[in-house]
């Protein structure tokens, strides 16, 4: 069920602040380090975890996440191992929702039914699959919903009012608003434009709306969080991991603490955001 | 009751969702989806608009140089001692390959849609050159993404693109070949979706590209059919073309698909052999998957990660294939076979010496298959091959391999 996701959004809303969604790439730079990162995220203040599934051809990602995927693949990461990461995390944390984010082909090759069963067993709550628009809902979205896994859709600046109902139709969990036409890691656009877009989407749905792409600092999190139900931070975390690695791309003692420190700052940002809005 | 198990036509695809059987579709990010739907509407309008058709034909005749000749390869036929071999001479088109047929069509669409900037991906550089050419002709800025490996091995085409005013952006991700260039072009498109038209160079990608590119290239087969009927009074027994993404092949195949007597063969890049990873035989050695907007045969590992292919020819160096080919393979209408690098290289030299035509390395693959099959066929049989491009771009690569460099 998506109970865990609903509960988390409800709990955070009751605190009067937006949700902090943190993305990192499963297996970057190796399995054990990424498990340690995953475990550190909620402790540092992350509310929802987006677990990246590496793909050889990440068409919607900028250089930072492309490189993270390459490091993970080089380290032997697979979809099966990413599910294993989720399962090991879930043993110690029953409450933080996990959303798998990636591209369709690895899931298609794994087999949709087998994947959904294994994901459910591993404690996965939702899926974001970049290259499955509503037109392709029969592939994965409908089967996922039938099994009780949320299918979180991306809405973008090109998703106009005419199209929005179609995009929202089978969406569950939350709506992920992509702040600009572009790839991950681009610069954050004017926050007032984003606030307008969030309001537009909220007029069509009762689901929470989280904003991602371009949110990198505590200050961004604070400003965007003033109008959105949540903020998604990805590239900043991935960059933080990359900057801590050795020249050969191995983890160091600074890798996990670096992520923790960054996320603590972002968590402070979301906690300050409604205060800012109330001012 | 009509219980015929046969399809009544092999030419009716795709359906309205862009599917050829289970292949094709629209697997793209949401940002691109509204644009892809717009493109589909525009294309549906354009293809029924007599003015569009007239402009296409006019540019075809006066700018590209259509119809391209059908040529009887007399000496090659005599040498092989079997079937009569005809070439559809797409290498004589303006810019030197079939790629321009599609580019002219798509730039007219881009203009109809009010787009002000063109992007393209290229492998061999032929599509890049054709895109840069039509962009110059219609006064639009053009950015071409090209794998860094290909920038090196297709240097003459890089220079041509630059002369034509295009910006060539080398892509270093992956192996630096066509698939990486396509990823980067898609990233550009997502970022500049409002202003930019993505001019895809082959019959692949999200719907409506596979259908649209096929229809722009089908002029090859339509002309060839008429020309062979004029020359021989009958249809060919065998039609052959090389398959990268599959645009020149589907262009010559499509008008013949419903002619039962015509056997059709697509030639994939067998590289250094199908045993290892150094080939690009997506159908012969791949499996169905989803990449670049469509479901089709791909070279991939057990985790669904796409492999980097290899071919001596940059234009065939793509680990996928257009979805219509995937379907034509599965229903058994077209046979797909691999040709190795060295076989293509030998065919390249044979044609050069016997007919005085320097072919591109891509159609040299088709030619190698012709060389295998013609001697086994009767002298009264006819082979039609798509000579999709000329080899000027490849002379340095070939010269280096043959030790003919300075
Ligand atoms: C001359 C020529 N033939 C064939 C190809 C392969 O592409 P397609 O399969 O789309 O015809 C290329 C691609 O660059 C080419 O330049």
mmCIF file with all atom_site columns, N, CA and C and ligand atoms in Angstrom, chain B residues 96-99 122-127 201-203 242-249 314-316 360 362-363 388-390 393, ligand 1:
data_model
loop_
_atom_site.group_PDB
_atom_site.id
_atom_site.type_symbol
_atom_site.label_atom_id
_atom_site.label_alt_id
_atom_site.label_comp_id
_atom_site.label_asym_id
_atom_site.label_entity_id
_atom_site.label_seq_id
_atom_site.pdbx_PDB_ins_code
_atom_site.Cartn_x
_atom_site.Cartn_y
_atom_site.Cartn_z
_atom_site.occupancy
_atom_site.B_iso_or_equiv
_atom_site.pdbx_formal_charge
_atom_site.auth_seq_id
_atom_site.auth_comp_id
_atom_site.auth_asym_id
_atom_site.auth_atom_id
_atom_site.pdbx_PDB_model_num
ATOM   1   N N  . UNK B 1 96  ? 25.275 13.484 -51.084 1.00 0.00 ? 96  UNK B N  1
ATOM   2   C CA . UNK B 1 96  ? 25.932 12.185 -51.176 1.00 0.00 ? 96  UNK B CA 1
ATOM   3   C C  . UNK B 1 96  ? 25.296 10.997 -50.494 1.00 0.00 ? 96  UNK B C  1
ATOM   4   N N  . UNK B 1 97  ? 24.070 11.136 -50.055 1.00 0.00 ? 97  UNK B N  1
ATOM   5   C CA . UNK B 1 97  ? 23.398 9.953  -49.510 1.00 0.00 ? 97  UNK B CA 1
ATOM   6   C C  . UNK B 1 97  ? 21.887 10.148 -49.499 1.00 0.00 ? 97  UNK B C  1
ATOM   7   N N  . UNK B 1 98  ? 21.188 9.114  -49.067 1.00 0.00 ? 98  UNK B N  1
ATOM   8   C CA . UNK B 1 98  ? 19.738 9.168  -48.952 1.00 0.00 ? 98  UNK B CA 1
ATOM   9   C C  . UNK B 1 98  ? 19.272 10.096 -47.846 1.00 0.00 ? 98  UNK B C  1
ATOM   10  N N  . UNK B 1 99  ? 20.155 10.460 -46.931 1.00 0.00 ? 99  UNK B N  1
ATOM   11  C CA . UNK B 1 99  ? 19.750 11.210 -45.741 1.00 0.00 ? 99  UNK B CA 1
ATOM   12  C C  . UNK B 1 99  ? 19.029 12.511 -46.089 1.00 0.00 ? 99  UNK B C  1
ATOM   13  N N  . UNK B 1 122 ? 24.365 12.643 -35.399 1.00 0.00 ? 122 UNK B N  1
ATOM   14  C CA . UNK B 1 122 ? 24.908 12.002 -36.595 1.00 0.00 ? 122 UNK B CA 1
ATOM   15  C C  . UNK B 1 122 ? 25.972 10.978 -36.219 1.00 0.00 ? 122 UNK B C  1
ATOM   16  N N  . UNK B 1 123 ? 26.076 9.952  -37.037 1.00 0.00 ? 123 UNK B N  1
ATOM   17  C CA . UNK B 1 123 ? 27.099 8.935  -36.820 1.00 0.00 ? 123 UNK B CA 1
ATOM   18  C C  . UNK B 1 123 ? 28.179 9.112  -37.867 1.00 0.00 ? 123 UNK B C  1
ATOM   19  N N  . UNK B 1 124 ? 27.846 8.734  -39.090 1.00 0.00 ? 124 UNK B N  1
ATOM   20  C CA . UNK B 1 124 ? 28.801 8.869  -40.183 1.00 0.00 ? 124 UNK B CA 1
ATOM   21  C C  . UNK B 1 124 ? 28.999 10.332 -40.575 1.00 0.00 ? 124 UNK B C  1
ATOM   22  N N  . UNK B 1 125 ? 28.077 11.166 -40.138 1.00 0.00 ? 125 UNK B N  1
ATOM   23  C CA . UNK B 1 125 ? 28.162 12.559 -40.534 1.00 0.00 ? 125 UNK B CA 1
ATOM   24  C C  . UNK B 1 125 ? 27.307 12.861 -41.747 1.00 0.00 ? 125 UNK B C  1
ATOM   25  N N  . UNK B 1 126 ? 26.780 11.820 -42.407 1.00 0.00 ? 126 UNK B N  1
ATOM   26  C CA . UNK B 1 126 ? 25.946 12.063 -43.590 1.00 0.00 ? 126 UNK B CA 1
ATOM   27  C C  . UNK B 1 126 ? 24.644 12.763 -43.206 1.00 0.00 ? 126 UNK B C  1
ATOM   28  N N  . UNK B 1 127 ? 24.041 12.313 -42.118 1.00 0.00 ? 127 UNK B N  1
ATOM   29  C CA . UNK B 1 127 ? 22.825 12.979 -41.678 1.00 0.00 ? 127 UNK B CA 1
ATOM   30  C C  . UNK B 1 127 ? 23.136 14.375 -41.144 1.00 0.00 ? 127 UNK B C  1
ATOM   31  N N  . UNK B 1 201 ? 17.611 11.391 -37.705 1.00 0.00 ? 201 UNK B N  1
ATOM   32  C CA . UNK B 1 201 ? 18.167 10.995 -38.989 1.00 0.00 ? 201 UNK B CA 1
ATOM   33  C C  . UNK B 1 201 ? 17.840 9.599  -39.448 1.00 0.00 ? 201 UNK B C  1
ATOM   34  N N  . UNK B 1 202 ? 17.092 8.842  -38.654 1.00 0.00 ? 202 UNK B N  1
ATOM   35  C CA . UNK B 1 202 ? 16.788 7.505  -39.103 1.00 0.00 ? 202 UNK B CA 1
ATOM   36  C C  . UNK B 1 202 ? 15.368 7.123  -38.685 1.00 0.00 ? 202 UNK B C  1
ATOM   37  N N  . UNK B 1 203 ? 14.922 5.957  -39.157 1.00 0.00 ? 203 UNK B N  1
ATOM   38  C CA . UNK B 1 203 ? 13.520 5.581  -38.938 1.00 0.00 ? 203 UNK B CA 1
ATOM   39  C C  . UNK B 1 203 ? 13.357 4.950  -37.559 1.00 0.00 ? 203 UNK B C  1
ATOM   40  N N  . UNK B 1 242 ? 21.429 -1.973 -46.494 1.00 0.00 ? 242 UNK B N  1
ATOM   41  C CA . UNK B 1 242 ? 22.106 -2.004 -45.198 1.00 0.00 ? 242 UNK B CA 1
ATOM   42  C C  . UNK B 1 242 ? 21.197 -1.350 -44.161 1.00 0.00 ? 242 UNK B C  1
ATOM   43  N N  . UNK B 1 243 ? 21.308 -1.815 -42.929 1.00 0.00 ? 243 UNK B N  1
ATOM   44  C CA . UNK B 1 243 ? 20.461 -1.302 -41.867 1.00 0.00 ? 243 UNK B CA 1
ATOM   45  C C  . UNK B 1 243 ? 21.312 -0.766 -40.716 1.00 0.00 ? 243 UNK B C  1
ATOM   46  N N  . UNK B 1 244 ? 21.217 0.556  -40.508 1.00 0.00 ? 244 UNK B N  1
ATOM   47  C CA . UNK B 1 244 ? 21.787 1.142  -39.294 1.00 0.00 ? 244 UNK B CA 1
ATOM   48  C C  . UNK B 1 244 ? 20.605 1.322  -38.357 1.00 0.00 ? 244 UNK B C  1
ATOM   49  N N  . UNK B 1 245 ? 20.030 2.527  -38.390 1.00 0.00 ? 245 UNK B N  1
ATOM   50  C CA . UNK B 1 245 ? 18.740 2.714  -37.737 1.00 0.00 ? 245 UNK B CA 1
ATOM   51  C C  . UNK B 1 245 ? 17.628 2.183  -38.629 1.00 0.00 ? 245 UNK B C  1
ATOM   52  N N  . UNK B 1 246 ? 17.907 2.163  -39.924 1.00 0.00 ? 246 UNK B N  1
ATOM   53  C CA . UNK B 1 246 ? 16.988 1.518  -40.845 1.00 0.00 ? 246 UNK B CA 1
ATOM   54  C C  . UNK B 1 246 ? 16.270 2.413  -41.833 1.00 0.00 ? 246 UNK B C  1
ATOM   55  N N  . UNK B 1 247 ? 16.742 3.665  -42.050 1.00 0.00 ? 247 UNK B N  1
ATOM   56  C CA . UNK B 1 247 ? 15.956 4.555  -42.905 1.00 0.00 ? 247 UNK B CA 1
ATOM   57  C C  . UNK B 1 247 ? 16.116 4.280  -44.397 1.00 0.00 ? 247 UNK B C  1
ATOM   58  N N  . UNK B 1 248 ? 17.342 4.018  -44.841 1.00 0.00 ? 248 UNK B N  1
ATOM   59  C CA . UNK B 1 248 ? 17.468 3.760  -46.286 1.00 0.00 ? 248 UNK B CA 1
ATOM   60  C C  . UNK B 1 248 ? 16.830 2.424  -46.618 1.00 0.00 ? 248 UNK B C  1
ATOM   61  N N  . UNK B 1 249 ? 16.923 1.481  -45.674 1.00 0.00 ? 249 UNK B N  1
ATOM   62  C CA . UNK B 1 249 ? 16.359 0.155  -45.912 1.00 0.00 ? 249 UNK B CA 1
ATOM   63  C C  . UNK B 1 249 ? 14.834 0.217  -45.970 1.00 0.00 ? 249 UNK B C  1
ATOM   64  N N  . UNK B 1 314 ? 30.680 4.048  -39.362 1.00 0.00 ? 314 UNK B N  1
ATOM   65  C CA . UNK B 1 314 ? 30.097 4.871  -38.301 1.00 0.00 ? 314 UNK B CA 1
ATOM   66  C C  . UNK B 1 314 ? 28.574 4.930  -38.414 1.00 0.00 ? 314 UNK B C  1
ATOM   67  N N  . UNK B 1 315 ? 28.060 4.864  -39.628 1.00 0.00 ? 315 UNK B N  1
ATOM   68  C CA . UNK B 1 315 ? 26.616 4.994  -39.826 1.00 0.00 ? 315 UNK B CA 1
ATOM   69  C C  . UNK B 1 315 ? 25.829 3.766  -39.400 1.00 0.00 ? 315 UNK B C  1
ATOM   70  N N  . UNK B 1 316 ? 26.505 2.660  -39.198 1.00 0.00 ? 316 UNK B N  1
ATOM   71  C CA . UNK B 1 316 ? 25.810 1.453  -38.727 1.00 0.00 ? 316 UNK B CA 1
ATOM   72  C C  . UNK B 1 316 ? 26.095 1.193  -37.255 1.00 0.00 ? 316 UNK B C  1
ATOM   73  N N  . UNK B 1 360 ? 29.884 4.223  -49.895 1.00 0.00 ? 360 UNK B N  1
ATOM   74  C CA . UNK B 1 360 ? 30.112 4.407  -48.459 1.00 0.00 ? 360 UNK B CA 1
ATOM   75  C C  . UNK B 1 360 ? 30.261 3.028  -47.821 1.00 0.00 ? 360 UNK B C  1
ATOM   76  N N  . UNK B 1 362 ? 28.649 1.928  -45.345 1.00 0.00 ? 362 UNK B N  1
ATOM   77  C CA . UNK B 1 362 ? 27.338 1.393  -44.952 1.00 0.00 ? 362 UNK B CA 1
ATOM   78  C C  . UNK B 1 362 ? 26.757 0.515  -46.064 1.00 0.00 ? 362 UNK B C  1
ATOM   79  N N  . UNK B 1 363 ? 26.512 1.063  -47.260 1.00 0.00 ? 363 UNK B N  1
ATOM   80  C CA . UNK B 1 363 ? 25.994 0.194  -48.318 1.00 0.00 ? 363 UNK B CA 1
ATOM   81  C C  . UNK B 1 363 ? 26.984 -0.878 -48.760 1.00 0.00 ? 363 UNK B C  1
ATOM   82  N N  . UNK B 1 388 ? 23.161 3.481  -50.804 1.00 0.00 ? 388 UNK B N  1
ATOM   83  C CA . UNK B 1 388 ? 22.627 4.609  -50.029 1.00 0.00 ? 388 UNK B CA 1
ATOM   84  C C  . UNK B 1 388 ? 23.542 5.815  -49.924 1.00 0.00 ? 388 UNK B C  1
ATOM   85  N N  . UNK B 1 389 ? 24.857 5.618  -50.168 1.00 0.00 ? 389 UNK B N  1
ATOM   86  C CA . UNK B 1 389 ? 25.728 6.782  -50.035 1.00 0.00 ? 389 UNK B CA 1
ATOM   87  C C  . UNK B 1 389 ? 27.069 6.561  -50.693 1.00 0.00 ? 389 UNK B C  1
ATOM   88  N N  . UNK B 1 390 ? 27.758 7.671  -50.937 1.00 0.00 ? 390 UNK B N  1
ATOM   89  C CA . UNK B 1 390 ? 29.066 7.554  -51.566 1.00 0.00 ? 390 UNK B CA 1
ATOM   90  C C  . UNK B 1 390 ? 30.164 7.550  -50.508 1.00 0.00 ? 390 UNK B C  1
ATOM   91  N N  . UNK B 1 393 ? 33.601 10.141 -47.744 1.00 0.00 ? 393 UNK B N  1
ATOM   92  C CA . UNK B 1 393 ? 33.831 10.337 -46.310 1.00 0.00 ? 393 UNK B CA 1
ATOM   93  C C  . UNK B 1 393 ? 34.682 9.214  -45.713 1.00 0.00 ? 393 UNK B C  1
HETATM 94  C C1 . LIG C 2 .   ? 25.308 6.187  -46.651 1.00 0.00 ? 1   LIG C C1 1
HETATM 95  C C2 . LIG C 2 .   ? 24.597 5.670  -45.457 1.00 0.00 ? 1   LIG C C2 1
HETATM 96  N N1 . LIG C 2 .   ? 23.897 4.544  -45.545 1.00 0.00 ? 1   LIG C N1 1
HETATM 97  C C3 . LIG C 2 .   ? 23.243 4.030  -44.478 1.00 0.00 ? 1   LIG C C3 1
HETATM 98  C C4 . LIG C 2 .   ? 23.318 4.619  -43.259 1.00 0.00 ? 1   LIG C C4 1
HETATM 99  C C5 . LIG C 2 .   ? 22.610 3.978  -42.101 1.00 0.00 ? 1   LIG C C5 1
HETATM 100 O O1 . LIG C 2 .   ? 21.465 4.648  -41.692 1.00 0.00 ? 1   LIG C O1 1
HETATM 101 P P1 . LIG C 2 .   ? 20.037 4.111  -42.057 1.00 0.00 ? 1   LIG C P1 1
HETATM 102 O O2 . LIG C 2 .   ? 19.972 2.701  -41.579 1.00 0.00 ? 1   LIG C O2 1
HETATM 103 O O3 . LIG C 2 .   ? 19.103 4.994  -41.319 1.00 0.00 ? 1   LIG C O3 1
HETATM 104 O O4 . LIG C 2 .   ? 19.851 4.198  -43.510 1.00 0.00 ? 1   LIG C O4 1
HETATM 105 C C6 . LIG C 2 .   ? 24.037 5.815  -43.099 1.00 0.00 ? 1   LIG C C6 1
HETATM 106 C C7 . LIG C 2 .   ? 24.107 6.498  -41.797 1.00 0.00 ? 1   LIG C C7 1
HETATM 107 O O5 . LIG C 2 .   ? 24.831 7.381  -41.537 1.00 0.00 ? 1   LIG C O5 1
HETATM 108 C C8 . LIG C 2 .   ? 24.698 6.337  -44.231 1.00 0.00 ? 1   LIG C C8 1
HETATM 109 O O6 . LIG C 2 .   ? 25.425 7.457  -44.141 1.00 0.00 ? 1   LIG C O6 1
#
